[in-house]
C-alpha positions as protocol buffer text, in pm:
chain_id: "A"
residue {
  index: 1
  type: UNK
  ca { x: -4309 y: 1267 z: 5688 }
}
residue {
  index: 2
  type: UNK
  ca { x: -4504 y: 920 z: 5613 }
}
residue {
  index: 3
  type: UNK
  ca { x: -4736 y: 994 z: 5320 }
}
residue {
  index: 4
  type: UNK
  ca { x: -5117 y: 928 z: 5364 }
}
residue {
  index: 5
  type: UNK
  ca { x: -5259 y: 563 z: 5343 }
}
residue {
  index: 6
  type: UNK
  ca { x: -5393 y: 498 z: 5008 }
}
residue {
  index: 7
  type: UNK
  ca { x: -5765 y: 486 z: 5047 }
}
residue {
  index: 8
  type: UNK
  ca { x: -5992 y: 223 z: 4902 }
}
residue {
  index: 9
  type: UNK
  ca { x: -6337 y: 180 z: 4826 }
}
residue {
  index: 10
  type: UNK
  ca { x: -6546 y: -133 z: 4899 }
}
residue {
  index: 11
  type: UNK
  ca { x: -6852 y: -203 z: 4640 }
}
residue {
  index: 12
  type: UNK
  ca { x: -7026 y: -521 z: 4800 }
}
residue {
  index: 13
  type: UNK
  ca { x: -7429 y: -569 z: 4838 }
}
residue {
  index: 14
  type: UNK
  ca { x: -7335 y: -775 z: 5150 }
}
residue {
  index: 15
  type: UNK
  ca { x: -7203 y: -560 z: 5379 }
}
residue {
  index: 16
  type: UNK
  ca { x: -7067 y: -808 z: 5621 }
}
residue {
  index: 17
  type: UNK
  ca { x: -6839 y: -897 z: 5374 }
}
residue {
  index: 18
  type: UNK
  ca { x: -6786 y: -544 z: 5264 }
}
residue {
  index: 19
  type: UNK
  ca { x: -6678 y: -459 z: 5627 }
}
residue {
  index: 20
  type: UNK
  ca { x: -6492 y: -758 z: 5671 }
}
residue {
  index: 21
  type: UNK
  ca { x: -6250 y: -697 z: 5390 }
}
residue {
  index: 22
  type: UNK
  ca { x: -6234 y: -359 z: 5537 }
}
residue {
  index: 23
  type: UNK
  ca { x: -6124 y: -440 z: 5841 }
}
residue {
  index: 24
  type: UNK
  ca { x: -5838 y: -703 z: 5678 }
}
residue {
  index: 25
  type: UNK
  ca { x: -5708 y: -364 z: 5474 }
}
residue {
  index: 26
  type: UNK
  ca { x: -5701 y: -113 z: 5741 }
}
residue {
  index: 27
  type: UNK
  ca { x: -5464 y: -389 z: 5982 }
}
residue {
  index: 28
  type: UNK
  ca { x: -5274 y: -364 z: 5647 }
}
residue {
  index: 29
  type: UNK
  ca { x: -5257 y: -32 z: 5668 }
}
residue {
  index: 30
  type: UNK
  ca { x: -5517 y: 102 z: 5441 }
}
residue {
  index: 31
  type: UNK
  ca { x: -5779 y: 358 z: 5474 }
}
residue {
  index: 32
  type: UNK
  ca { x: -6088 y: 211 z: 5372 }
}
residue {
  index: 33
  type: UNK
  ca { x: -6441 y: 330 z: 5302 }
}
residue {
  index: 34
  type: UNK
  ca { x: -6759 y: 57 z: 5250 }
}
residue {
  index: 35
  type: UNK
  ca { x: -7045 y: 170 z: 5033 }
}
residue {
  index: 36
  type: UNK
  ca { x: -7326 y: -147 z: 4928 }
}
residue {
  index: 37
  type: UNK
  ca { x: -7439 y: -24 z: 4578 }
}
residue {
  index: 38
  type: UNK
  ca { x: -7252 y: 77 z: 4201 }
}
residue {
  index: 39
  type: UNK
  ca { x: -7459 y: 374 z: 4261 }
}
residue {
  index: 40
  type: UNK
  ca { x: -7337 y: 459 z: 4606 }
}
residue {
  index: 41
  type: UNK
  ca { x: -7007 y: 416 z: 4463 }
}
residue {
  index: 42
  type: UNK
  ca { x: -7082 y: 649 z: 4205 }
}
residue {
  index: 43
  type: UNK
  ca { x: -7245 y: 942 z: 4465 }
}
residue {
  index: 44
  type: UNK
  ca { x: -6902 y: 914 z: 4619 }
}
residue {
  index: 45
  type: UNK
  ca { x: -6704 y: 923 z: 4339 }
}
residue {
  index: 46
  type: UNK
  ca { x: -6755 y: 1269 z: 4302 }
}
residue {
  index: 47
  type: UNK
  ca { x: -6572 y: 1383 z: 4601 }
}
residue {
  index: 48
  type: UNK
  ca { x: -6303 y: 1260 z: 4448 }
}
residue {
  index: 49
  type: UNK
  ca { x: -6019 y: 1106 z: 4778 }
}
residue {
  index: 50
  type: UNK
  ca { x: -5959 y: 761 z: 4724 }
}
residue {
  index: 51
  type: UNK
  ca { x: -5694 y: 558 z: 4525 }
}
residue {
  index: 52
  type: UNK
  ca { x: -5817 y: 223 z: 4424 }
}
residue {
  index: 53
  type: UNK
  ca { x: -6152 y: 39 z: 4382 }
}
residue {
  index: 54
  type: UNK
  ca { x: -6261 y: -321 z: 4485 }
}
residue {
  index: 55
  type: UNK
  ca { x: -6609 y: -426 z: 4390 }
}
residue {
  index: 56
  type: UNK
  ca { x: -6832 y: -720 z: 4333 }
}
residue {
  index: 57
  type: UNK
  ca { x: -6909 y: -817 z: 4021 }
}
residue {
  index: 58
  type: UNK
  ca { x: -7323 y: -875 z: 4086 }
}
residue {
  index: 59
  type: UNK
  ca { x: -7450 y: -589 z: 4236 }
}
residue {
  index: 60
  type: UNK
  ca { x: -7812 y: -543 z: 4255 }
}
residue {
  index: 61
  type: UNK
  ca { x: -7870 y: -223 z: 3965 }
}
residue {
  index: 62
  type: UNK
  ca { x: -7591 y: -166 z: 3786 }
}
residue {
  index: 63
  type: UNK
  ca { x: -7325 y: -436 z: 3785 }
}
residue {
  index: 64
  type: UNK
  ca { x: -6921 y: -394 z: 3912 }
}
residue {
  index: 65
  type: UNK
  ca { x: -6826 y: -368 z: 3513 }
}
residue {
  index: 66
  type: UNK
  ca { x: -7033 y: -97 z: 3528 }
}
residue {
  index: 67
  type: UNK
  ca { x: -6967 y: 89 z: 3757 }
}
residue {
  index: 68
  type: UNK
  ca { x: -6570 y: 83 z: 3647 }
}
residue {
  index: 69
  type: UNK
  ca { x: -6754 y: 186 z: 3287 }
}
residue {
  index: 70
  type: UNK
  ca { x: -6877 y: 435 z: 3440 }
}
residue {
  index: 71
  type: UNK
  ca { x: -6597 y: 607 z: 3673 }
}
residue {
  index: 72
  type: UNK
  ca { x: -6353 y: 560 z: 3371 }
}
residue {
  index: 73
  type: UNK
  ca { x: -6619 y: 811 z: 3159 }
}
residue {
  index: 74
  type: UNK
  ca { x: -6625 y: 1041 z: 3475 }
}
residue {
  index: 75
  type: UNK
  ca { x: -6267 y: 1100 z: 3404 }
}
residue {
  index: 76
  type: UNK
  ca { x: -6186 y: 871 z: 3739 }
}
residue {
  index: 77
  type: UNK
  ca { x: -5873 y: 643 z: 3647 }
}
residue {
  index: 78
  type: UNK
  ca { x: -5843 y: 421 z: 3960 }
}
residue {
  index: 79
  type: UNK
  ca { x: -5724 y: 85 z: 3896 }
}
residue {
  index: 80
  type: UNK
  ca { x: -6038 y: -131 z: 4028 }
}
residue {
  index: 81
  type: UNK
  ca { x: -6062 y: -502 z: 4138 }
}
residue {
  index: 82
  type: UNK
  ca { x: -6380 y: -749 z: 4066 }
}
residue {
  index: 83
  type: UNK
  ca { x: -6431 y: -1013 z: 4365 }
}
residue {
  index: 84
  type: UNK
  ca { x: -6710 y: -1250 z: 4213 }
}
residue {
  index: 85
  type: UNK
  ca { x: -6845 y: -1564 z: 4322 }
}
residue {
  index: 86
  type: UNK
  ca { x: -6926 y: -1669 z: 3930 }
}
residue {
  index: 87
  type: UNK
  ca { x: -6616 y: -1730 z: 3799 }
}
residue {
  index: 88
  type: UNK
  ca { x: -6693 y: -1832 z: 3438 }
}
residue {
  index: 89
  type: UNK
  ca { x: -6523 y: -1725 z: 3166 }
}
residue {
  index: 90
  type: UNK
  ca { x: -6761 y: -1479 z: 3051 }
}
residue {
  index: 91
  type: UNK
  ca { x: -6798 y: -1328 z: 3377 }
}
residue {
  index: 92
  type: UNK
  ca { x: -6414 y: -1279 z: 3369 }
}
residue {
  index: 93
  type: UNK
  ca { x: -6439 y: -1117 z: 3034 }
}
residue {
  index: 94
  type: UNK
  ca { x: -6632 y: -867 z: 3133 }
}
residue {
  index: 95
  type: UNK
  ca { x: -6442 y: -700 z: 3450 }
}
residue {
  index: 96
  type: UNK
  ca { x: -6148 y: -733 z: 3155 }
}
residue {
  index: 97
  type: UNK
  ca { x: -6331 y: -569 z: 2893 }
}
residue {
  index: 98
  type: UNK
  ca { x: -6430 y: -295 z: 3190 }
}
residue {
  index: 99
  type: UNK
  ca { x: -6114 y: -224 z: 3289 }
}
residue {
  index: 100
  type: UNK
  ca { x: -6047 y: -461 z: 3590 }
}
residue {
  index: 101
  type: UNK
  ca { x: -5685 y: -523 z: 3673 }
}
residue {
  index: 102
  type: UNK
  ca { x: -5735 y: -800 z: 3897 }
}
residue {
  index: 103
  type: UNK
  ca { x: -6068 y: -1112 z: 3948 }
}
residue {
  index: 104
  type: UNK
  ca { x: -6028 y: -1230 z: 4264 }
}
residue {
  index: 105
  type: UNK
  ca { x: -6259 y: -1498 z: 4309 }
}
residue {
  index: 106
  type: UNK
  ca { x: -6506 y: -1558 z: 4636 }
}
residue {
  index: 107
  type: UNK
  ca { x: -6457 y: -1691 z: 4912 }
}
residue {
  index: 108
  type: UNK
  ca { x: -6167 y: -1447 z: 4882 }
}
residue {
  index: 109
  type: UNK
  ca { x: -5829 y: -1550 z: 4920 }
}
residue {
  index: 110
  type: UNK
  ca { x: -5685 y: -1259 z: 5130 }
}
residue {
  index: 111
  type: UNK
  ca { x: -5316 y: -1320 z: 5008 }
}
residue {
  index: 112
  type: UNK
  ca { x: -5417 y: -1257 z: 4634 }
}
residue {
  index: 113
  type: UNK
  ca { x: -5643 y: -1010 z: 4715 }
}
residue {
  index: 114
  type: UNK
  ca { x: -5373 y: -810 z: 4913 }
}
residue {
  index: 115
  type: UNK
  ca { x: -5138 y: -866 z: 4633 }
}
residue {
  index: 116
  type: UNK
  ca { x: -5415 y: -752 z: 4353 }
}
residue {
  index: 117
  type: UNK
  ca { x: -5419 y: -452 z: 4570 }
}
residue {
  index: 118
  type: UNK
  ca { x: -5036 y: -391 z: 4547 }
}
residue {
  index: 119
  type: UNK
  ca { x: -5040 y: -426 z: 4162 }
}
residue {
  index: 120
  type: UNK
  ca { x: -5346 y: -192 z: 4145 }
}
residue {
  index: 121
  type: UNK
  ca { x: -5155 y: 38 z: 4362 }
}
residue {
  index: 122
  type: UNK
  ca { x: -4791 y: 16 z: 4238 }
}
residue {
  index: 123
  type: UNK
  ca { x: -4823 y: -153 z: 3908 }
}
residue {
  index: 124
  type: UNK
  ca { x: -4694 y: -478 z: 3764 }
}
residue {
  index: 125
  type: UNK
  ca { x: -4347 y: -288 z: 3670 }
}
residue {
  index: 126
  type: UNK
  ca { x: -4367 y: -445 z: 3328 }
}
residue {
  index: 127
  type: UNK
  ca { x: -4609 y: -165 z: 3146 }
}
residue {
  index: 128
  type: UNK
  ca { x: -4832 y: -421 z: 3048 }
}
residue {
  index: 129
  type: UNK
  ca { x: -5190 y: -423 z: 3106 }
}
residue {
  index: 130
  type: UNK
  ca { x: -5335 y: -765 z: 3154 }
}
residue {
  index: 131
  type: UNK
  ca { x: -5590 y: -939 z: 3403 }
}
residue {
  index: 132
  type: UNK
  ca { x: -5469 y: -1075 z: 3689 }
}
residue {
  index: 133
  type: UNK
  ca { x: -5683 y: -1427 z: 3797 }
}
Protein backbone atom coordinates (compact mmCIF):
# COMPACT_ATOMS: atom_id res chain seq x y z
CA UNK A 1 0.00 0.00 0.00
CA UNK A 2 1.56 3.55 -1.16
CA UNK A 3 1.65 5.71 1.98
CA UNK A 4 -0.18 9.14 1.94
CA UNK A 5 1.45 12.23 0.16
CA UNK A 6 3.15 14.36 2.60
CA UNK A 7 1.07 17.45 2.91
CA UNK A 8 2.36 20.98 2.85
CA UNK A 9 1.30 24.24 3.81
CA UNK A 10 1.69 27.44 1.73
CA UNK A 11 2.08 30.88 3.88
CA UNK A 12 2.18 33.63 1.03
CA UNK A 13 0.15 37.17 1.17
CA UNK A 14 0.03 36.81 -2.66
CA UNK A 15 -1.97 34.14 -3.37
CA UNK A 16 -1.19 33.78 -7.00
CA UNK A 17 2.01 32.84 -6.03
CA UNK A 18 0.79 30.80 -3.14
CA UNK A 19 -1.34 28.74 -5.65
CA UNK A 20 1.19 28.62 -8.13
CA UNK A 21 3.74 26.86 -6.02
CA UNK A 22 0.88 24.70 -5.15
CA UNK A 23 0.13 23.58 -8.20
CA UNK A 24 4.19 22.86 -9.03
CA UNK A 25 4.01 20.46 -5.65
CA UNK A 26 0.92 18.58 -6.21
CA UNK A 27 2.39 17.51 -10.18
CA UNK A 28 5.22 16.48 -7.77
CA UNK A 29 3.15 14.60 -5.97
CA UNK A 30 2.34 16.55 -2.92
CA UNK A 31 -0.77 17.36 -1.16
CA UNK A 32 -0.87 20.90 -0.69
CA UNK A 33 -3.01 23.39 1.21
CA UNK A 34 -2.67 27.53 0.54
CA UNK A 35 -3.55 29.79 3.43
CA UNK A 36 -2.43 33.97 2.84
CA UNK A 37 -1.68 34.99 6.51
CA UNK A 38 0.92 33.67 9.70
CA UNK A 39 -2.33 33.76 11.41
CA UNK A 40 -4.28 31.62 9.01
CA UNK A 41 -1.45 29.37 9.27
CA UNK A 42 -1.73 29.33 12.81
CA UNK A 43 -5.91 28.67 12.86
CA UNK A 44 -4.89 25.63 10.88
CA UNK A 45 -2.24 24.50 12.74
CA UNK A 46 -4.40 23.23 15.22
CA UNK A 47 -5.94 20.52 13.24
CA UNK A 48 -2.88 19.20 13.20
CA UNK A 49 -2.44 16.95 9.20
CA UNK A 50 0.31 18.32 7.42
CA UNK A 51 4.11 17.54 7.26
CA UNK A 52 6.13 20.49 6.24
CA UNK A 53 5.77 24.31 6.06
CA UNK A 54 6.79 26.85 3.29
CA UNK A 55 6.20 30.48 4.03
CA UNK A 56 7.19 33.97 3.10
CA UNK A 57 9.25 35.73 5.08
CA UNK A 58 7.06 39.36 4.97
CA UNK A 59 3.76 38.66 5.77
CA UNK A 60 1.49 41.42 6.56
CA UNK A 61 0.97 40.85 10.84
CA UNK A 62 3.13 38.58 12.07
CA UNK A 63 6.17 37.74 9.96
CA UNK A 64 7.25 33.89 8.49
CA UNK A 65 9.96 33.77 11.58
CA UNK A 66 7.14 34.09 13.48
CA UNK A 67 4.97 32.13 12.70
CA UNK A 68 7.73 29.06 12.80
CA UNK A 69 8.30 30.80 16.54
CA UNK A 70 5.22 30.25 17.08
CA UNK A 71 4.22 26.56 15.81
CA UNK A 72 7.58 25.37 17.43
CA UNK A 73 5.93 26.73 21.07
CA UNK A 74 2.61 24.98 20.02
CA UNK A 75 4.52 21.83 20.27
CA UNK A 76 4.34 21.65 16.15
CA UNK A 77 7.91 20.38 14.91
CA UNK A 78 7.56 20.63 11.08
CA UNK A 79 10.61 21.47 9.34
CA UNK A 80 9.52 24.94 7.58
CA UNK A 81 11.00 26.81 4.53
CA UNK A 82 11.30 30.87 4.18
CA UNK A 83 10.86 32.05 0.35
CA UNK A 84 11.78 35.90 0.61
CA UNK A 85 12.35 38.41 -1.88
CA UNK A 86 14.92 40.41 0.66
CA UNK A 87 17.68 38.39 0.75
CA UNK A 88 20.06 40.29 3.07
CA UNK A 89 21.91 38.86 5.53
CA UNK A 90 19.86 39.84 8.34
CA UNK A 91 16.80 38.72 6.79
CA UNK A 92 18.53 35.27 6.45
CA UNK A 93 19.41 35.33 10.06
CA UNK A 94 16.30 35.47 11.16
CA UNK A 95 14.36 32.39 9.37
CA UNK A 96 17.85 30.69 10.92
CA UNK A 97 17.47 31.91 14.27
CA UNK A 98 13.49 30.74 13.81
CA UNK A 99 14.11 27.54 12.90
CA UNK A 100 14.11 27.58 9.01
CA UNK A 101 15.87 24.70 7.33
CA UNK A 102 15.96 26.08 4.01
CA UNK A 103 15.85 30.36 2.33
CA UNK A 104 14.89 29.99 -0.91
CA UNK A 105 15.06 33.20 -2.46
CA UNK A 106 12.19 34.91 -4.91
CA UNK A 107 11.61 34.63 -7.94
CA UNK A 108 11.80 31.02 -6.76
CA UNK A 109 13.95 28.64 -8.29
CA UNK A 110 11.67 25.52 -8.42
CA UNK A 111 14.68 22.99 -8.51
CA UNK A 112 16.00 24.27 -5.05
CA UNK A 113 12.84 24.74 -3.77
CA UNK A 114 11.83 21.06 -4.60
CA UNK A 115 15.06 19.95 -3.18
CA UNK A 116 14.60 22.24 0.17
CA UNK A 117 11.45 20.31 0.31
CA UNK A 118 13.20 16.84 0.16
CA UNK A 119 15.70 17.83 2.95
CA UNK A 120 12.77 19.23 5.05
CA UNK A 121 11.06 16.02 4.41
CA UNK A 122 13.82 13.34 4.58
CA UNK A 123 16.66 15.14 6.17
CA UNK A 124 20.17 16.01 5.09
CA UNK A 125 21.38 12.33 6.35
CA UNK A 126 24.27 13.99 8.09
CA UNK A 127 22.40 14.95 11.62
CA UNK A 128 23.39 18.31 11.25
CA UNK A 129 21.20 21.20 11.43
CA UNK A 130 22.26 24.06 9.26
CA UNK A 131 20.52 26.59 6.73
CA UNK A 132 20.26 25.69 3.47
CA UNK A 133 20.67 29.05 0.90
Amino acid sequence: MTPPPATILIVDDRLELAENIAEILSGEGYSTEVVDSAESAMERALHGGFDALITDFRLPGKSGAQLIEELSRMGASVPAIVMSAYTDPATIENAQSAGAICFVPKPVDVPKMLGCLERALHGDGDGTPHLHV
